Amino acid sequence: MQPYELFIGLRYTRAKRRNHFISFISMISMLGIGLGVMALIVVLSVMNGFQKEIRARILGVTPHLQVMSDSGQLNDWQHVLGIVARDPEVRAAAPYVDGQGMVSLNESVQGVMVRGILPDAEQRLTGLGDKMKNGALGDLRAGSFNIVLGVDLARALGAHVGDTVLLITPQGQITPAGMLPRLKQFHVAGIFEIGMSPYDNALALINLEDAQKLYRMGNSVSGISGSLHNLDLAPQVAYKLEDKLPKDTYATDWTRQNANYFSVVAMEKRMMFIILSLIVLVAAFNIVSTLVMAVTDKQADIAILRTMGASPRSIMQIFMVQGMLIGLIGMATGVIGGVLIALNIGTIVPFIEQLFGVHFLSKEFYYISELPSDLQKADVFVVAGMSFLISLLATLYPSWRAAKIQPAEALRYE
């Protein structure tokens, strides 16, 4: 047994109509809602994939947590390192030295960000050793004055493993001829590739002790890097550490250091959601048109139902069932199609590229050359709920008009 409103609403949806144009508009409404829902799920999954990929590449060389001094040099860094390492959320911690310079080879000169590291500790922090194209990160031994370059930086210099480059630092030394920059020869021990232009183009790694000598820092370092078991807790851990650190030091985390990247991606995701929601909204207007014409087409039936004792509320529910069924079918079709495409986008996009002989994300112009996808259940539920709500609201006015039809007026010319 089922309520007669539901029975009649389902029967109206399945029945053949005298006006075939109404059936055509109903089909267009279903397809429009399905297309909008599918597009929303796929686009949000791709945006999630880009955000996840960018975050992974940034954190491939950037630590989750950094502790620095207001003066730019951390003198008692062993004490600070102990404070950071003892935190239960910190997986690994190590000192580092940051500096600027210029690398020269033959007639090529490139500006670089120089970072002094401990190779073993850096591997535990960021796994940078896994991104080496040539050579090994462990070759950065103290006193060897070896250097590891980003792949694009090495290409611009024309440098290969085994070459000798000249590193020029802005910290000058006073000579009888005046202030001259400091020069030091380094041997290229390896080349890495992160996949992010700011690092591949301008980052050079040397041993921590070599960096301390090069920049005349004595036993001081620029700061302490830390990696966490759960990188999403970085802001909370940084805030908690500041209460334990010395007064002249402070803690920062990866969310603040790279806020621009992630805020742009988040803004683009919100805008794409709003823009693509208009597809569902347009399809909902088609539902309104379908039901208005259905009400006109069924005026005699409505009048008969009213004379048999059906209340205006029951008439309204009959047409709401009809409109909601159109929305549910469109939503279900879109969810199934969107989920299938989002889960298989890594196969679909290469097939389309091969079929038409194009490449959507060329390695020459984009950081990410493959279209990533990260399907999240929350996005699917939000999109499905939003489309269902829009479909429900679209049924209210036509159903209200049906409930206002007077039997005598509707049957006058029958």
Short mmCIF file of C-alpha atoms in Angstrom, two decimals:
data_model
loop_
_atom_site.label_atom_id
_atom_site.label_comp_id
_atom_site.label_asym_id
_atom_site.label_seq_id
_atom_site.Cartn_x
_atom_site.Cartn_y
_atom_site.Cartn_z
CA MET A 1 0.00 0.00 0.00
CA GLN A 2 1.20 3.50 -0.78
CA PRO A 3 -0.34 7.01 -0.55
CA TYR A 4 -2.50 7.71 -3.57
CA GLU A 5 -0.62 11.01 -4.15
CA LEU A 6 2.58 9.06 -4.70
CA PHE A 7 0.78 6.49 -6.88
CA ILE A 8 -0.83 9.11 -9.13
CA GLY A 9 2.38 11.19 -9.30
CA LEU A 10 4.39 8.18 -10.45
CA ARG A 11 1.65 7.24 -12.93
CA TYR A 12 1.63 10.75 -14.40
CA THR A 13 5.42 10.58 -14.82
CA ARG A 14 5.29 7.23 -16.67
CA ALA A 15 2.13 7.84 -18.70
CA LYS A 16 2.16 8.86 -22.37
CA ARG A 17 1.00 12.42 -22.83
CA ARG A 18 -1.30 13.98 -25.32
CA ASN A 19 1.27 16.75 -25.66
CA HIS A 20 4.57 15.08 -26.59
CA PHE A 21 6.41 18.38 -26.11
CA ILE A 22 5.97 17.98 -22.33
CA SER A 23 7.75 14.61 -22.44
CA PHE A 24 10.56 16.20 -24.45
CA ILE A 25 10.98 19.01 -21.92
CA SER A 26 10.99 16.44 -19.07
CA MET A 27 13.80 14.54 -20.77
CA ILE A 28 15.77 17.76 -21.32
CA SER A 29 15.32 18.60 -17.62
CA MET A 30 16.68 15.21 -16.55
CA LEU A 31 19.62 15.47 -18.91
CA GLY A 32 20.36 19.04 -17.81
CA ILE A 33 20.41 18.14 -14.11
CA GLY A 34 22.49 15.02 -14.84
CA LEU A 35 24.99 17.01 -16.92
CA GLY A 36 25.31 19.71 -14.27
CA VAL A 37 25.80 17.24 -11.43
CA MET A 38 28.32 15.22 -13.47
CA ALA A 39 30.29 18.34 -14.42
CA LEU A 40 30.34 19.56 -10.81
CA ILE A 41 31.63 16.24 -9.44
CA VAL A 42 34.33 15.92 -12.12
CA VAL A 43 35.53 19.52 -11.83
CA LEU A 44 35.63 19.46 -8.02
CA SER A 45 37.55 16.16 -8.13
CA VAL A 46 40.08 17.65 -10.54
CA MET A 47 40.46 20.77 -8.38
CA ASN A 48 41.00 18.53 -5.34
CA GLY A 49 43.58 16.60 -7.34
CA PHE A 50 45.46 19.76 -8.30
CA GLN A 51 45.42 20.96 -4.69
CA LYS A 52 46.69 17.60 -3.44
CA GLU A 53 49.41 17.41 -6.11
CA ILE A 54 50.62 20.97 -5.53
CA ARG A 55 50.71 20.40 -1.78
CA ALA A 56 52.67 17.17 -2.22
CA ARG A 57 55.22 18.87 -4.48
CA ILE A 58 55.63 21.88 -2.21
CA LEU A 59 56.10 19.69 0.84
CA GLY A 60 58.57 17.60 -1.15
CA VAL A 61 61.15 20.26 -0.36
CA THR A 62 59.45 22.51 2.23
CA PRO A 63 59.25 21.28 5.84
CA HIS A 64 55.93 21.17 7.67
CA LEU A 65 57.29 23.33 10.48
CA GLN A 66 60.10 25.87 10.90
CA VAL A 67 61.55 27.57 13.97
CA MET A 68 63.56 30.73 13.36
CA SER A 69 65.13 33.61 15.26
CA ASP A 70 64.17 37.27 15.04
CA SER A 71 67.82 38.10 14.31
CA GLY A 72 68.02 35.68 11.36
CA GLN A 73 70.53 33.40 13.12
CA LEU A 74 69.74 30.75 15.69
CA ASN A 75 72.70 30.50 18.08
CA ASP A 76 71.61 27.99 20.71
CA TRP A 77 70.03 25.76 18.07
CA GLN A 78 70.80 22.47 19.85
CA HIS A 79 68.48 23.47 22.70
CA VAL A 80 65.73 24.54 20.27
CA LEU A 81 66.18 21.33 18.27
CA GLY A 82 65.57 19.32 21.44
CA ILE A 83 62.35 21.25 22.18
CA VAL A 84 61.02 20.63 18.69
CA ALA A 85 62.08 16.97 18.52
CA ARG A 86 60.42 16.15 21.88
CA ASP A 87 56.97 17.20 20.70
CA PRO A 88 54.88 14.02 20.18
CA GLU A 89 53.48 15.31 16.87
CA VAL A 90 56.97 15.89 15.37
CA ARG A 91 58.30 12.97 13.32
CA ALA A 92 61.75 14.40 12.54
CA ALA A 93 63.66 17.66 13.04
CA ALA A 94 66.98 19.06 11.81
CA PRO A 95 68.90 22.38 11.49
CA TYR A 96 69.33 24.23 8.20
CA VAL A 97 71.10 27.29 6.77
CA ASP A 98 69.45 29.54 4.18
CA GLY A 99 71.32 31.98 1.97
CA GLN A 100 71.36 33.66 -1.41
CA GLY A 101 73.97 33.60 -4.09
CA MET A 102 74.85 33.26 -7.75
CA VAL A 103 76.14 30.14 -9.49
CA SER A 104 78.45 30.53 -12.47
CA LEU A 105 79.63 27.97 -15.02
CA ASN A 106 81.57 29.06 -18.09
CA GLU A 107 79.63 32.12 -19.32
CA SER A 108 76.31 31.26 -17.62
CA VAL A 109 75.27 32.89 -14.34
CA GLN A 110 72.08 32.12 -12.36
CA GLY A 111 70.74 33.47 -9.08
CA VAL A 112 70.06 30.73 -6.53
CA MET A 113 68.60 30.05 -3.10
CA VAL A 114 71.27 28.14 -1.19
CA ARG A 115 70.23 25.74 1.56
CA GLY A 116 72.66 24.01 3.87
CA ILE A 117 71.32 20.66 5.09
CA LEU A 118 72.26 17.42 6.79
CA PRO A 119 71.58 14.82 4.06
CA ASP A 120 70.34 12.01 6.31
CA ALA A 121 68.08 14.32 8.29
CA GLU A 122 66.75 15.94 5.09
CA GLN A 123 65.76 12.53 3.77
CA ARG A 124 63.74 11.88 6.92
CA LEU A 125 62.18 15.34 6.74
CA THR A 126 61.13 15.66 3.09
CA GLY A 127 62.26 12.51 1.27
CA LEU A 128 64.24 14.71 -1.11
CA GLY A 129 66.67 11.88 -1.82
CA ASP A 130 63.89 10.06 -3.68
CA LYS A 131 63.65 12.94 -6.17
CA MET A 132 67.28 12.78 -7.31
CA LYS A 133 67.63 12.38 -11.09
CA ASN A 134 71.39 12.02 -10.99
CA GLY A 135 73.82 11.49 -8.13
CA ALA A 136 72.87 10.99 -4.50
CA LEU A 137 71.90 13.37 -1.71
CA GLY A 138 74.28 11.55 0.62
CA ASP A 139 77.25 12.88 -1.38
CA LEU A 140 76.84 16.23 0.42
CA ARG A 141 79.51 15.34 2.98
CA ALA A 142 80.95 17.97 5.32
CA GLY A 143 84.10 19.57 3.94
CA SER A 144 83.64 18.12 0.43
CA PHE A 145 82.05 21.35 -0.88
CA ASN A 146 79.70 19.39 -3.10
CA ILE A 147 76.47 20.90 -4.40
CA VAL A 148 73.15 19.51 -5.64
CA LEU A 149 71.22 21.59 -8.21
CA GLY A 150 67.60 21.71 -9.39
CA VAL A 151 67.05 20.19 -12.82
CA ASP A 152 66.08 23.47 -14.54
CA LEU A 153 68.92 25.34 -12.84
CA ALA A 154 71.42 22.74 -14.02
CA ARG A 155 69.98 22.88 -17.53
CA ALA A 156 70.27 26.70 -17.64
CA LEU A 157 73.90 26.51 -16.52
CA GLY A 158 74.71 23.55 -18.73
CA ALA A 159 75.96 21.73 -15.61
CA HIS A 160 76.28 17.97 -15.19
CA VAL A 161 77.34 15.72 -12.34
CA GLY A 162 81.11 16.07 -11.93
CA ASP A 163 81.33 19.67 -13.17
CA THR A 164 82.78 22.45 -11.02
CA VAL A 165 80.69 25.58 -10.53
CA LEU A 166 81.53 28.88 -8.86
CA LEU A 167 79.22 29.99 -6.04
CA ILE A 168 79.21 33.75 -5.37
CA THR A 169 77.69 35.02 -2.11
CA PRO A 170 76.60 38.61 -1.36
CA GLN A 171 78.51 38.58 1.96
CA GLY A 172 81.62 40.44 0.89
CA GLN A 173 85.14 40.55 2.25
CA ILE A 174 87.26 43.66 2.63
CA THR A 175 90.43 43.74 0.49
CA PRO A 176 92.90 46.46 -0.47
CA ALA A 177 90.86 46.81 -3.66
CA GLY A 178 87.66 47.37 -1.69
CA MET A 179 84.65 45.20 -0.89
CA LEU A 180 84.59 42.03 -2.99
CA PRO A 181 82.01 39.20 -2.99
CA ARG A 182 83.04 35.83 -1.61
CA LEU A 183 83.75 33.11 -4.19
CA LYS A 184 83.91 29.35 -3.65
CA GLN A 185 84.15 26.45 -6.05
CA PHE A 186 81.70 23.57 -5.61
CA HIS A 187 81.54 20.18 -7.33
CA VAL A 188 78.17 19.18 -8.76
CA ALA A 189 77.29 15.94 -6.94
CA GLY A 190 73.68 15.53 -8.05
CA ILE A 191 70.59 16.93 -9.76
CA PHE A 192 67.06 16.74 -8.34
CA GLU A 193 63.59 17.36 -9.78
CA ILE A 194 60.71 18.45 -7.55
CA GLY A 195 58.26 19.37 -10.31
CA MET A 196 57.76 22.93 -9.03
CA SER A 197 59.43 25.69 -11.01
CA PRO A 198 60.48 27.91 -8.04
CA TYR A 199 62.58 25.04 -6.65
CA ASP A 200 63.80 23.36 -9.83
CA ASN A 201 64.87 26.74 -11.24
CA ALA A 202 66.60 28.30 -8.25
CA LEU A 203 67.40 25.89 -5.40
CA ALA A 204 70.91 24.63 -4.63
CA LEU A 205 71.72 22.30 -1.73
CA ILE A 206 75.04 22.04 0.12
CA ASN A 207 76.16 20.49 3.38
CA LEU A 208 75.25 22.34 6.59
CA GLU A 209 78.85 22.79 7.75
CA ASP A 210 79.92 24.02 4.31
CA ALA A 211 77.09 26.57 4.40
CA GLN A 212 78.13 27.77 7.86
CA LYS A 213 81.67 28.36 6.59
CA LEU A 214 80.50 29.96 3.34
CA TYR A 215 78.23 32.46 5.08
CA ARG A 216 80.50 32.90 8.13
CA MET A 217 77.84 31.84 10.59
CA GLY A 218 80.17 30.02 12.99
CA ASN A 219 78.11 27.44 14.85
CA SER A 220 74.80 29.22 14.19
CA VAL A 221 72.05 28.10 11.81
CA SER A 222 69.14 29.85 10.12
CA GLY A 223 66.53 27.71 11.82
CA ILE A 224 65.12 24.29 12.65
CA SER A 225 62.96 22.30 10.22
CA GLY A 226 60.42 19.75 11.37
CA SER A 227 58.10 17.21 9.76
CA LEU A 228 54.90 16.04 11.44
CA HIS A 229 52.99 12.79 11.60
CA ASN A 230 49.86 14.71 10.58
CA LEU A 231 50.67 17.75 8.45
CA ASP A 232 47.17 19.20 8.94
CA LEU A 233 48.05 19.82 12.60
CA ALA A 234 50.97 22.10 11.68
CA PRO A 235 49.28 25.39 12.75
CA GLN A 236 48.34 23.95 16.16
CA VAL A 237 51.82 22.48 16.73
CA ALA A 238 53.50 25.77 15.78
CA TYR A 239 51.25 27.69 18.17
CA LYS A 240 51.96 25.20 20.97
CA LEU A 241 55.75 25.33 20.43
CA GLU A 242 55.90 29.12 20.70
CA ASP A 243 55.08 28.86 24.41
CA LYS A 244 58.14 26.62 24.95
CA LEU A 245 60.67 28.39 22.70
CA PRO A 246 63.07 31.15 23.82
CA LYS A 247 61.76 34.70 23.58
CA ASP A 248 63.74 35.67 20.48
CA THR A 249 62.48 32.72 18.40
CA TYR A 250 59.17 31.95 16.70
CA ALA A 251 57.54 29.02 14.87
CA THR A 252 55.80 29.04 11.50
CA ASP A 253 54.25 26.30 9.41
CA TRP A 254 53.69 25.35 5.77
CA THR A 255 50.13 26.72 5.65
CA ARG A 256 51.38 30.26 6.33
CA GLN A 257 54.46 30.00 4.13
CA ASN A 258 52.45 28.84 1.09
CA ALA A 259 49.13 30.51 1.85
CA ASN A 260 48.90 32.14 -1.60
CA TYR A 261 49.04 28.84 -3.48
CA PHE A 262 46.25 27.21 -1.51
CA SER A 263 44.03 30.28 -1.21
CA VAL A 264 44.04 30.66 -5.01
CA VAL A 265 43.12 26.99 -5.53
CA ALA A 266 40.38 27.21 -2.89
CA MET A 267 38.95 30.38 -4.49
CA GLU A 268 38.97 28.76 -7.95
CA LYS A 269 37.19 25.71 -6.55
CA ARG A 270 34.45 27.87 -5.01
CA MET A 271 33.99 29.88 -8.21
CA MET A 272 33.79 26.74 -10.36
CA PHE A 273 31.16 25.34 -8.00
CA ILE A 274 29.07 28.50 -8.32
CA ILE A 275 29.42 28.71 -12.12
CA LEU A 276 28.63 25.06 -12.77
CA SER A 277 25.69 25.17 -10.34
CA LEU A 278 24.02 27.45 -12.90
CA ILE A 279 23.68 24.40 -15.18
CA VAL A 280 21.58 22.68 -12.51
CA LEU A 281 19.62 25.90 -11.98
CA VAL A 282 18.79 26.18 -15.68
CA ALA A 283 17.65 22.55 -15.69
CA ALA A 284 15.45 23.34 -12.67
CA PHE A 285 13.71 26.07 -14.68
CA ASN A 286 12.93 23.38 -17.24
CA ILE A 287 11.25 21.41 -14.43
CA VAL A 288 9.09 24.45 -13.73
CA SER A 289 8.14 24.66 -17.42
CA THR A 290 7.40 20.93 -17.54
CA LEU A 291 5.12 21.00 -14.53
CA VAL A 292 3.31 24.18 -15.62
CA MET A 293 2.48 22.53 -18.95
CA ALA A 294 1.59 19.27 -17.18
CA VAL A 295 -0.85 21.14 -14.93
CA THR A 296 -2.48 22.72 -17.96
CA ASP A 297 -2.62 19.32 -19.68
CA LYS A 298 -4.19 17.63 -16.62
CA GLN A 299 -6.75 20.25 -15.63
CA ALA A 300 -9.67 17.91 -16.24
CA ASP A 301 -8.03 15.14 -14.23
CA ILE A 302 -7.36 17.57 -11.39
CA ALA A 303 -11.01 18.66 -11.40
CA ILE A 304 -12.23 15.05 -11.27
CA LEU A 305 -9.89 14.29 -8.38
CA ARG A 306 -11.17 17.35 -6.53
CA THR A 307 -14.81 16.31 -7.02
CA MET A 308 -13.91 12.86 -5.66
CA GLY A 309 -12.67 14.44 -2.45
CA ALA A 310 -8.96 15.14 -3.06
CA SER A 311 -7.74 18.12 -1.07
CA PRO A 312 -5.67 20.98 -2.57
CA ARG A 313 -2.73 19.70 -0.53
CA SER A 314 -3.02 16.27 -2.14
CA ILE A 315 -3.11 17.79 -5.64
CA MET A 316 0.01 19.78 -4.77
CA GLN A 317 1.80 16.65 -3.55
CA ILE A 318 0.94 14.76 -6.77
CA PHE A 319 2.79 17.27 -8.94
CA MET A 320 5.61 17.64 -6.44
CA VAL A 321 6.19 13.89 -6.72
CA GLN A 322 6.32 14.22 -10.50
CA GLY A 323 8.87 17.06 -10.41
CA MET A 324 11.00 15.48 -7.69
CA LEU A 325 11.16 12.22 -9.66
CA ILE A 326 12.56 14.13 -12.65
CA GLY A 327 15.15 15.72 -10.36
CA LEU A 328 16.06 12.42 -8.67
CA ILE A 329 16.57 10.59 -11.97
CA GLY A 330 18.75 13.44 -13.28
CA MET A 331 20.70 13.64 -10.02
CA ALA A 332 21.30 9.88 -9.87
CA THR A 333 22.44 9.81 -13.51
CA GLY A 334 24.81 12.70 -12.91
CA VAL A 335 26.25 11.23 -9.70
CA ILE A 336 26.93 7.86 -11.35
CA GLY A 337 28.46 9.45 -14.45
CA GLY A 338 30.51 11.97 -12.45
CA VAL A 339 31.92 9.36 -10.07
CA LEU A 340 32.85 7.00 -12.92
CA ILE A 341 34.61 9.79 -14.86
CA ALA A 342 36.39 11.16 -11.78
CA LEU A 343 37.70 7.70 -10.85
CA ASN A 344 38.90 6.96 -14.40
CA ILE A 345 40.03 10.40 -15.55
CA GLY A 346 43.63 9.18 -15.69
CA THR A 347 42.57 6.78 -18.45
CA ILE A 348 39.97 8.93 -20.22
CA VAL A 349 42.13 12.05 -20.75
CA PRO A 350 45.12 10.20 -22.32
CA PHE A 351 42.67 8.39 -24.63
CA ILE A 352 41.16 11.70 -25.78
CA GLU A 353 44.64 13.22 -26.22
CA GLN A 354 45.75 10.26 -28.31
CA LEU A 355 42.51 10.25 -30.32
CA PHE A 356 42.72 13.93 -31.30
CA GLY A 357 46.51 14.31 -31.21
CA VAL A 358 46.53 17.05 -28.55
CA HIS A 359 48.13 17.47 -25.14
CA PHE A 360 46.10 19.51 -22.66
CA LEU A 361 48.86 20.07 -20.07
CA SER A 362 52.21 20.38 -21.80
CA LYS A 363 55.32 19.89 -19.65
CA GLU A 364 56.83 22.99 -21.28
CA PHE A 365 54.20 25.33 -19.79
CA TYR A 366 52.63 23.65 -16.74
CA TYR A 367 53.99 22.37 -13.44
CA ILE A 368 51.63 19.38 -13.60
CA SER A 369 51.53 17.60 -16.96
CA GLU A 370 48.82 15.05 -16.07
CA LEU A 371 45.25 15.77 -15.02
CA PRO A 372 44.94 14.65 -11.37
CA SER A 373 41.69 13.64 -9.68
CA ASP A 374 40.82 13.24 -6.01
CA LEU A 375 37.18 12.21 -5.55
CA GLN A 376 35.87 13.12 -2.10
CA LYS A 377 32.63 11.79 -0.65
CA ALA A 378 31.79 15.14 0.92
CA ASP A 379 31.76 16.84 -2.50
CA VAL A 380 29.49 14.14 -3.95
CA PHE A 381 26.99 14.51 -1.08
CA VAL A 382 27.03 18.32 -1.28
CA VAL A 383 26.44 18.33 -5.04
CA ALA A 384 23.70 15.69 -4.83
CA GLY A 385 21.98 17.49 -1.95
CA MET A 386 22.18 20.86 -3.70
CA SER A 387 20.67 19.47 -6.94
CA PHE A 388 17.88 17.72 -5.03
CA LEU A 389 17.05 20.91 -3.10
CA ILE A 390 16.92 22.96 -6.31
CA SER A 391 14.66 20.35 -7.92
CA LEU A 392 12.37 20.40 -4.87
CA LEU A 393 12.08 24.19 -4.89
CA ALA A 394 11.33 24.12 -8.63
CA THR A 395 8.20 22.03 -8.00
CA LEU A 396 6.57 24.40 -5.50
CA TYR A 397 5.07 27.04 -7.80
CA PRO A 398 3.56 24.70 -10.45
CA SER A 399 2.20 22.43 -7.70
CA TRP A 400 0.67 25.42 -5.93
CA ARG A 401 -1.02 26.47 -9.21
CA ALA A 402 -2.43 22.97 -9.60
CA ALA A 403 -3.87 23.09 -6.08
CA LYS A 404 -5.67 26.40 -6.87
CA ILE A 405 -7.61 25.01 -9.87
CA GLN A 406 -11.38 25.10 -9.29
CA PRO A 407 -13.26 22.00 -10.56
CA ALA A 408 -16.17 24.00 -12.04
CA GLU A 409 -13.86 26.25 -14.05
CA ALA A 410 -11.76 23.34 -15.31
CA LEU A 411 -14.80 21.25 -16.45
CA ARG A 412 -16.81 24.10 -17.99
CA TYR A 413 -15.60 23.48 -21.56
CA GLU A 414 -15.04 19.70 -21.32
#
